[in-house]
Tab-separated table of C-alpha atoms in Angstrom:
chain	number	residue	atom	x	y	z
A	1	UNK	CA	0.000	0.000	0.000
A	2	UNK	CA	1.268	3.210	-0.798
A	3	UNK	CA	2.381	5.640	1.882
A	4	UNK	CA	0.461	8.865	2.401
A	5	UNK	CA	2.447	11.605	1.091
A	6	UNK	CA	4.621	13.992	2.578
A	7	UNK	CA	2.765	17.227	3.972
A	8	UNK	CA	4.349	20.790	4.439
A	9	UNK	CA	3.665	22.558	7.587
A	10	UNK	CA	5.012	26.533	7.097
A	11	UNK	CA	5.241	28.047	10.157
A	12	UNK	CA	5.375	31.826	10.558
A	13	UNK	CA	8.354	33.643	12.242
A	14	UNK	CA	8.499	37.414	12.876
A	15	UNK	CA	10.309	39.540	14.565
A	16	UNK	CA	10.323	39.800	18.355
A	17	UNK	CA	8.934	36.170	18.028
A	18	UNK	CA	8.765	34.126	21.061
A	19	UNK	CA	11.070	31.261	21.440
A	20	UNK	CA	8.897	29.091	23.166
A	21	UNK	CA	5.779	29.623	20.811
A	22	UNK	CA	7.972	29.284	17.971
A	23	UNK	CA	8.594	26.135	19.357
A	24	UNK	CA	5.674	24.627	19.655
A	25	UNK	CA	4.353	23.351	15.759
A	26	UNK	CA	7.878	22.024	15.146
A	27	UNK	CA	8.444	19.867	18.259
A	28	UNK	CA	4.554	18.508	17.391
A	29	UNK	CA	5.283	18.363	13.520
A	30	UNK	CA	8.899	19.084	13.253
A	31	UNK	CA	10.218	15.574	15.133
A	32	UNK	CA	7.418	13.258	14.426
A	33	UNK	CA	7.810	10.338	12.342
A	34	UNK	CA	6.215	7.126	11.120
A	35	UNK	CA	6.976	3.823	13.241
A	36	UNK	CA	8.903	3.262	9.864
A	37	UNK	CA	11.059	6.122	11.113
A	38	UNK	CA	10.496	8.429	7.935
A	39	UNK	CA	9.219	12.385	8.476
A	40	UNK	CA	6.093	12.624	8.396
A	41	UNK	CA	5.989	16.176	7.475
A	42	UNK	CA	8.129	18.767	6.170
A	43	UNK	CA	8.185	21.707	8.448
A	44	UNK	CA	9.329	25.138	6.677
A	45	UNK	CA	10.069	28.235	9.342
A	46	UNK	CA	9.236	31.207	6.865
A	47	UNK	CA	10.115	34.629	8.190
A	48	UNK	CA	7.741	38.031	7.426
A	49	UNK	CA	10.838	39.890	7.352
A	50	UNK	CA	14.337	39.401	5.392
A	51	UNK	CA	17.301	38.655	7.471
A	52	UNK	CA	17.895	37.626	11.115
A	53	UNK	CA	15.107	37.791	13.005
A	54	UNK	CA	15.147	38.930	16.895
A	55	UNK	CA	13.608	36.911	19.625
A	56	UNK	CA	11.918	38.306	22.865
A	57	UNK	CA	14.529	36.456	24.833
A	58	UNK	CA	17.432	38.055	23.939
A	59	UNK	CA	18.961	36.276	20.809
A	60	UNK	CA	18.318	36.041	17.484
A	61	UNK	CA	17.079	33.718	14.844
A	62	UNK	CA	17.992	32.684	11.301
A	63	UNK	CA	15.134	31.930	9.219
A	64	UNK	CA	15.945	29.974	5.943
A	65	UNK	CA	12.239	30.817	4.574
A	66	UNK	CA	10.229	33.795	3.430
A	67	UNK	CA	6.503	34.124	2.539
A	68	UNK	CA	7.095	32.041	-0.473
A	69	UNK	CA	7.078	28.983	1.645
A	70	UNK	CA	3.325	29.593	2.479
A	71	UNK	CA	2.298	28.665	-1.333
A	72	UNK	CA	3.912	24.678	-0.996
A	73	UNK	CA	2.098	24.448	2.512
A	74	UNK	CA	-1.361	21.701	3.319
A	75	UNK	CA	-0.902	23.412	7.277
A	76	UNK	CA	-0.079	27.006	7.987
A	77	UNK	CA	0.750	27.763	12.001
A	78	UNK	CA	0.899	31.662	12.805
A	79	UNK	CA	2.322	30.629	16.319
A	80	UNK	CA	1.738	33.898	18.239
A	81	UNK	CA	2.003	37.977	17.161
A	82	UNK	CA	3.393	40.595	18.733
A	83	UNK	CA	1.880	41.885	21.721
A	84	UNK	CA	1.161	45.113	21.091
A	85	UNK	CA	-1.401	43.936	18.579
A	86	UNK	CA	-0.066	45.916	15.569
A	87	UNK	CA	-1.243	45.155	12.492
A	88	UNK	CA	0.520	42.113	10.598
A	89	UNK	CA	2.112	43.263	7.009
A	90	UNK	CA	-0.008	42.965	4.053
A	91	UNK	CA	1.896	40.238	2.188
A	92	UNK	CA	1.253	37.899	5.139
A	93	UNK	CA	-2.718	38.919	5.021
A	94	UNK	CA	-2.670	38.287	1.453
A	95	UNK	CA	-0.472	34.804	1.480
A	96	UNK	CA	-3.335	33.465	4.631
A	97	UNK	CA	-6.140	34.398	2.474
A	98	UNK	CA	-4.810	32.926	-0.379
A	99	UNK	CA	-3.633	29.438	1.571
A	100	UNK	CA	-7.289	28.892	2.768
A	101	UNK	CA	-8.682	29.702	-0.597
A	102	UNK	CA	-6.949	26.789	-2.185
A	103	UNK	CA	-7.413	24.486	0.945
A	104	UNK	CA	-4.636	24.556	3.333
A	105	UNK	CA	-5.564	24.262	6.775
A	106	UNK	CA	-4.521	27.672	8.781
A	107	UNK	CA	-4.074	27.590	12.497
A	108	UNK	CA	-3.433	30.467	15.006
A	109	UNK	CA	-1.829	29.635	18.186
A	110	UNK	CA	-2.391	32.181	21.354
A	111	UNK	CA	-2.086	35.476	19.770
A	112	UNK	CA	-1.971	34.371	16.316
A	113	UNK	CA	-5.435	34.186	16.121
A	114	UNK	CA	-5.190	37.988	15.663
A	115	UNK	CA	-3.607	37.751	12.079
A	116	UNK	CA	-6.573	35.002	11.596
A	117	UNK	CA	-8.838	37.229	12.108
A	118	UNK	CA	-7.583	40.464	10.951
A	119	UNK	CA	-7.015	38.225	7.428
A	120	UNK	CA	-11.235	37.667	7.494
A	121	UNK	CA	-11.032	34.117	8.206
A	122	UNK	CA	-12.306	33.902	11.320
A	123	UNK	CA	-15.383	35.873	10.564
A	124	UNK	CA	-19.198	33.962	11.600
A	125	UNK	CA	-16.849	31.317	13.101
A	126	UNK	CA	-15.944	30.232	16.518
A	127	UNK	CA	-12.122	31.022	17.647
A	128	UNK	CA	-10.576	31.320	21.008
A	129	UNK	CA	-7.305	33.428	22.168
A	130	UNK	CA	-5.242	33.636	24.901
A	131	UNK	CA	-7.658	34.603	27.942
A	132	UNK	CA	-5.770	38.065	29.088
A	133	UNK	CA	-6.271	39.614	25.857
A	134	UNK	CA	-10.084	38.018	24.929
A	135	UNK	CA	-11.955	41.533	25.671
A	136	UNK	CA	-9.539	43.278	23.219
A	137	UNK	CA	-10.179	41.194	20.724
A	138	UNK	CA	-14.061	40.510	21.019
A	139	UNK	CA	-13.557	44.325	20.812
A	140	UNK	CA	-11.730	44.308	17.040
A	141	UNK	CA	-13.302	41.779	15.879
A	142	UNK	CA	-16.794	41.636	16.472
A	143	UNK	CA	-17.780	39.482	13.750
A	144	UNK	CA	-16.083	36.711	15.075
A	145	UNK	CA	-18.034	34.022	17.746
A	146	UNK	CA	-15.438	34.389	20.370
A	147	UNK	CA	-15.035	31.730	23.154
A	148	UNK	CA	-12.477	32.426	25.376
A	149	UNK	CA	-12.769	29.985	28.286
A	150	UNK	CA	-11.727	27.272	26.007
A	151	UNK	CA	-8.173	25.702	25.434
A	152	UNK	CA	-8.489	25.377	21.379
A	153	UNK	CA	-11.314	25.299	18.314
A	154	UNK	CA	-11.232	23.273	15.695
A	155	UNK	CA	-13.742	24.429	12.798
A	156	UNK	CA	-12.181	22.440	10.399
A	157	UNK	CA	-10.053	24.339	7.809
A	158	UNK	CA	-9.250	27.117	10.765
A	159	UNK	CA	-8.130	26.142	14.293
A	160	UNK	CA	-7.091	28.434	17.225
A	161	UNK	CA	-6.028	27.960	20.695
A	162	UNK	CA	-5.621	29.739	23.817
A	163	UNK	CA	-2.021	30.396	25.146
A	164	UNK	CA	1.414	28.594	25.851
A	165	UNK	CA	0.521	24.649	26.505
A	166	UNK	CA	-2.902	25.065	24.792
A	167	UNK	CA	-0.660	25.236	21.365
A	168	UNK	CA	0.675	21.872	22.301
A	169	UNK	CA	-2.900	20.501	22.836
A	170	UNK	CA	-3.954	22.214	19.345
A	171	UNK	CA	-1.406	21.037	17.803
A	172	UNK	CA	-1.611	17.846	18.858
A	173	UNK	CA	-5.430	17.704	18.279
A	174	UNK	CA	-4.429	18.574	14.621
A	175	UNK	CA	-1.846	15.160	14.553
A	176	UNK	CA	-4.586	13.233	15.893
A	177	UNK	CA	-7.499	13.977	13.866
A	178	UNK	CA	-5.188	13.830	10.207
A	179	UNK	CA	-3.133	10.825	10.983
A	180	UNK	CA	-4.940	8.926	14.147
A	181	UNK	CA	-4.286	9.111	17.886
A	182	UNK	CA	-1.388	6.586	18.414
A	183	UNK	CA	0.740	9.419	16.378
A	184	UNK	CA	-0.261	12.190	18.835
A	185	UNK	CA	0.413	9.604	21.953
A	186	UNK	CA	4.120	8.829	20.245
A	187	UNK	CA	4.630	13.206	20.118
A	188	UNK	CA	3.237	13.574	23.202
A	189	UNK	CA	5.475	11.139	25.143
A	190	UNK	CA	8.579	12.485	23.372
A	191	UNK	CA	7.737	15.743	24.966
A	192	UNK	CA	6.317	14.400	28.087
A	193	UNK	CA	2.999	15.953	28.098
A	194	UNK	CA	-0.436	14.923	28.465
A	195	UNK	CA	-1.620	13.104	25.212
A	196	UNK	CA	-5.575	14.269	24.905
A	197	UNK	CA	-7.070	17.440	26.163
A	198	UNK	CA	-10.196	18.725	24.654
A	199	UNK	CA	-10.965	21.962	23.532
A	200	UNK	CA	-13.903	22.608	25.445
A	201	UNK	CA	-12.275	22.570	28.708
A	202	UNK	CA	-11.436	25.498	29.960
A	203	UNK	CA	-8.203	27.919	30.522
A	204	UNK	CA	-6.786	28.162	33.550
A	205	UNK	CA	-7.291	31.960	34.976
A	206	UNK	CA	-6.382	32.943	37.730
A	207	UNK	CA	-8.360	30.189	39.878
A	208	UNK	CA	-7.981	30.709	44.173
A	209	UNK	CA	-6.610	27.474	44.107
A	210	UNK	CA	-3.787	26.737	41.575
A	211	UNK	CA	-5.128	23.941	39.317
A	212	UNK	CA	-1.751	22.338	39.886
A	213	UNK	CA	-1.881	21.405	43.255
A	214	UNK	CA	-5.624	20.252	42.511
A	215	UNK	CA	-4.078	17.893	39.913
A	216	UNK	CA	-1.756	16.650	42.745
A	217	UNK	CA	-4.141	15.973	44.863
A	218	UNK	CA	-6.476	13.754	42.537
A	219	UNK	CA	-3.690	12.296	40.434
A	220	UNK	CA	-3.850	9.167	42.480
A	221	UNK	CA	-8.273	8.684	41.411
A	222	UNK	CA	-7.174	10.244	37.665
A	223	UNK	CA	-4.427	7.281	37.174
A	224	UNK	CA	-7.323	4.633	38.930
A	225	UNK	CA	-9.581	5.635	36.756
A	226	UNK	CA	-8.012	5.464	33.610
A	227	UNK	CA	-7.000	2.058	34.532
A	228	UNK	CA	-10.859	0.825	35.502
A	229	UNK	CA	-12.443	3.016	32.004
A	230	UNK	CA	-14.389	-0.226	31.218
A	231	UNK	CA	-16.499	0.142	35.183
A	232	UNK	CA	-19.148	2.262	35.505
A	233	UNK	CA	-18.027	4.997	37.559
A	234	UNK	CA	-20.815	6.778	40.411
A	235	UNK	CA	-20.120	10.331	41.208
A	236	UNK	CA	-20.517	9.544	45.253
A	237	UNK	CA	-18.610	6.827	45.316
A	238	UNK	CA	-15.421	8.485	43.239
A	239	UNK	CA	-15.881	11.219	45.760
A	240	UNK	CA	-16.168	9.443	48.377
A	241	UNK	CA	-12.697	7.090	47.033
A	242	UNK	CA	-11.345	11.018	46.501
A	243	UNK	CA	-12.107	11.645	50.371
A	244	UNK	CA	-14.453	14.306	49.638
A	245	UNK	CA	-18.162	15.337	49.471
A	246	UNK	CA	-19.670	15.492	46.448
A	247	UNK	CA	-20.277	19.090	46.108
A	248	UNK	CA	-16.417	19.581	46.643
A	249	UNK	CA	-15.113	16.897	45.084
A	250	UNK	CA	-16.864	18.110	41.910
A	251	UNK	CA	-15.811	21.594	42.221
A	252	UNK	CA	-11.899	20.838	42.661
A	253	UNK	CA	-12.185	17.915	40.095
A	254	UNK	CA	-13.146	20.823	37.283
A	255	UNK	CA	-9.903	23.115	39.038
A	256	UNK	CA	-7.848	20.573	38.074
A	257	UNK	CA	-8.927	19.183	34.952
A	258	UNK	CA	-11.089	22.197	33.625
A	259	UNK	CA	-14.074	20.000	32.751
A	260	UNK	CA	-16.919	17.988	34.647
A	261	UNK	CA	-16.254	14.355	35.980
A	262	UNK	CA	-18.873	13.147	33.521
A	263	UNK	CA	-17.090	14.762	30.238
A	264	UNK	CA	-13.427	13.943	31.310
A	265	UNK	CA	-14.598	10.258	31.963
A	266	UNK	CA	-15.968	10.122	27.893
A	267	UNK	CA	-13.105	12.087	26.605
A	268	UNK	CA	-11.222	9.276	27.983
A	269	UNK	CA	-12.808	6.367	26.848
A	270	UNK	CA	-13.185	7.947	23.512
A	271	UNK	CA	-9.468	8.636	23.498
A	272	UNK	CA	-9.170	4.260	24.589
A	273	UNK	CA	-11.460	3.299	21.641
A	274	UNK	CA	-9.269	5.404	19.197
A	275	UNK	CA	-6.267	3.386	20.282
A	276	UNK	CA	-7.842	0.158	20.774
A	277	UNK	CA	-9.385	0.623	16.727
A	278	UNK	CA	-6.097	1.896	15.602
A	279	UNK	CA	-3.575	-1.147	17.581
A	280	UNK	CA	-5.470	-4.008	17.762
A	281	UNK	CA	-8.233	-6.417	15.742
A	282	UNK	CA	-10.995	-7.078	18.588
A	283	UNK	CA	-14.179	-6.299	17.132
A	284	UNK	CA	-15.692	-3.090	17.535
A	285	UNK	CA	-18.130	-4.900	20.388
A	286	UNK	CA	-15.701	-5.475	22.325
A	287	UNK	CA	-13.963	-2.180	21.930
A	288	UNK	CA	-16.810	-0.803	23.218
A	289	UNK	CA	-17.087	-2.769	26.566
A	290	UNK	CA	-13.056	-2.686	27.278
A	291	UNK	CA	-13.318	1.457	26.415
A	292	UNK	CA	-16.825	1.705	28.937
A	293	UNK	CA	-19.110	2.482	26.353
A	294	UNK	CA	-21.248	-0.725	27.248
A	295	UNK	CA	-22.573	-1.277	23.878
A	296	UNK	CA	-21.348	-0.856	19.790
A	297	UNK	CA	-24.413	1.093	19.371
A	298	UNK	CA	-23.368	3.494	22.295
A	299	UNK	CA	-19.900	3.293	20.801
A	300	UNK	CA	-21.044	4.767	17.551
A	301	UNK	CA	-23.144	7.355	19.051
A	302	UNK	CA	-20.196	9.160	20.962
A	303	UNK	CA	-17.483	8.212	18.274
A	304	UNK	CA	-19.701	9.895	15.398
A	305	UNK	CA	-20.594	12.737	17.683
A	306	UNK	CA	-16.906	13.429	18.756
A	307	UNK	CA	-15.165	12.673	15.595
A	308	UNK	CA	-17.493	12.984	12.465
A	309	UNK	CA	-16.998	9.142	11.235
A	310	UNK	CA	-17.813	5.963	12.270
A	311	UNK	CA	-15.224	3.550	14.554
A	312	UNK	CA	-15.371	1.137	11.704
A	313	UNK	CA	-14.316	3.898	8.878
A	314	UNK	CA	-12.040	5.102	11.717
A	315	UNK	CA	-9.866	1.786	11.779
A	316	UNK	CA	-9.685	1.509	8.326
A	317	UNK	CA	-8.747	5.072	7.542
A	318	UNK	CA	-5.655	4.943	10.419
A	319	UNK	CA	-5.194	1.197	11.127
A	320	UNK	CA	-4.369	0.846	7.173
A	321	UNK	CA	-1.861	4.184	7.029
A	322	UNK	CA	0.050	2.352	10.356
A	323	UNK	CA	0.336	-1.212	8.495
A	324	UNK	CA	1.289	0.833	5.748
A	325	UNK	CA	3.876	3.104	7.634
């Protein structure tokens, strides 16, 4: 079987860039191969200016690509912008526009989601940007369905996400749904963060109790749980194996995790079923009872919802491209 073909990922540096965001679509894209060991995609840094371009740490950066590189692209990442908001140069307006007209899927990390929408292309869709600067830009771009609580949207062609680690999850999400989620588990061990966050769940602003030591505190239930998916799970009695009430127990669960007990629990069986499809023959029945889903027909209902196919197409489409990597 033939292997899917190499796609180009440019990724847009300016300067003042930040090192860190920079960073983010080519440690997802950059480093991740097939089990074969080839690249998976070709990842092209193109600068909006000519020449070395500064960072906001202190050095500077060489970038071997300009604008140009935008035309060759199936993925363009805007990773941030500057933080003054200024307006981003006409040729890179003109060179997003274009990549969406002819199909390329355009994504704007944290504050790139500015140049997204100041190109037009988020307008009468849903976006989300970093949380601190969400009033400014419900502000400029009122045409836009703003939802800034959650980590990262995916409308299909355009994706944005909210700040820093958020990229990672975006970017990630983006891996997953174009080649399956054993690929995004592979990235996200390499860099030793979480494999699956959804979008929906929310940022993390400036919460009484930090969301880390939250996540401390129920790690120990979180790792149980993901290890007993298949059992039905009671909200008392997880609370009560939490050594909580309910009403707190529910309250610091969504501090730590940023969503309810109910929707973590199917984002995680979801997230088993897409593994268990893409690594391993059991029938989809049973697939369903090991991921907790009870029944095929319940299987279907929350795989279709979440991911727009069927599990069946699903481990054809990525089962077949792993055999085949």
């Amino acid at each position: 079987m033939a292997k899917k073909p190499v796609e180009t990922i440019a990724v847009v540096a300016f300067d003042g860039i930040s090192p860190f965001h920079l960073s983010v679509p080519c440690m997802v894209f950059g480093e991740d191969r097939t089990e074969a060991g080839d690249a998976r995609f070709r990842l092209l840094v193109c600068g909006v200016e000519p020449g070395p371009l500064r960072t906001n740490a202190g050095f500077t950066l060489t970038v071997p690509h300009g604008l140009e590189a935008i035309r060759k692209a199936q993925i363009v990442v805007v990773p941030s912008w500057r933080d003054d908001m200024r307006a981003a140069p006409p040729a890179l307006i003109r060179a997003l526009q274009a990549a969406h007209r002819r199909g390329a899927v355009v994504v704007g990390l944290c504050l790139g989601a500015f140049v997204l929408a100041e190109a037009g292309l988020l307008d009468g869709r849903p976006a989300t940007t970093h949380w601190n600067l969400a009033e400014a830009f419900a502000r400029q771009y009122p045409k836009v369905t703003l939802q800034p609580e959650v980590l990262y949207v995916d409308d299909g062609d355009v994706l944005t996400s909210a700040g820093t680690a958020a990229g990672i999850d975006c970017c990630l999400h983006l891996l997953r749904v174009r080649y399956g989620a054993e690929a995004a588990n592979r990235a996200a061990r390499r860099m030793v963060v979480a494999p699956h966050r959804e979008g929906g769940q929310a940022q993390y602003i400036e919460r009484p109790v930090p969301a880390a030591a939250e996540s401390d505190r129920l790690a120990p239930l979180l790792e149980w749980l993901g290890r007993h998916l298949h059992s039905p799970h009671e909200l008392d009695e997880l609370a009560s194996r939490a050594l909580m009430s309910r009403r707190t127990f529910t309250r610091r669960f969504r501090e730590a995790t940023g969503t309810t007990v109910g929707q973590w629990l199917q984002n995680q069986r979801l997230a088993l079923a897409q593994r268990l499809l893409e690594t391993t023959g059991k029938p989809v029945e049973r697939v369903a009872t090991d991921a907790g889903f009870g029944s095929a027909v319940s299987l279907r209902k929350h795989f279709v919802a979440a991911f727009k196919t069927s599990p069946t197409a699903y481990r054809r489409q990525f089962s077949q491209e792993t055999a085949a990597a």
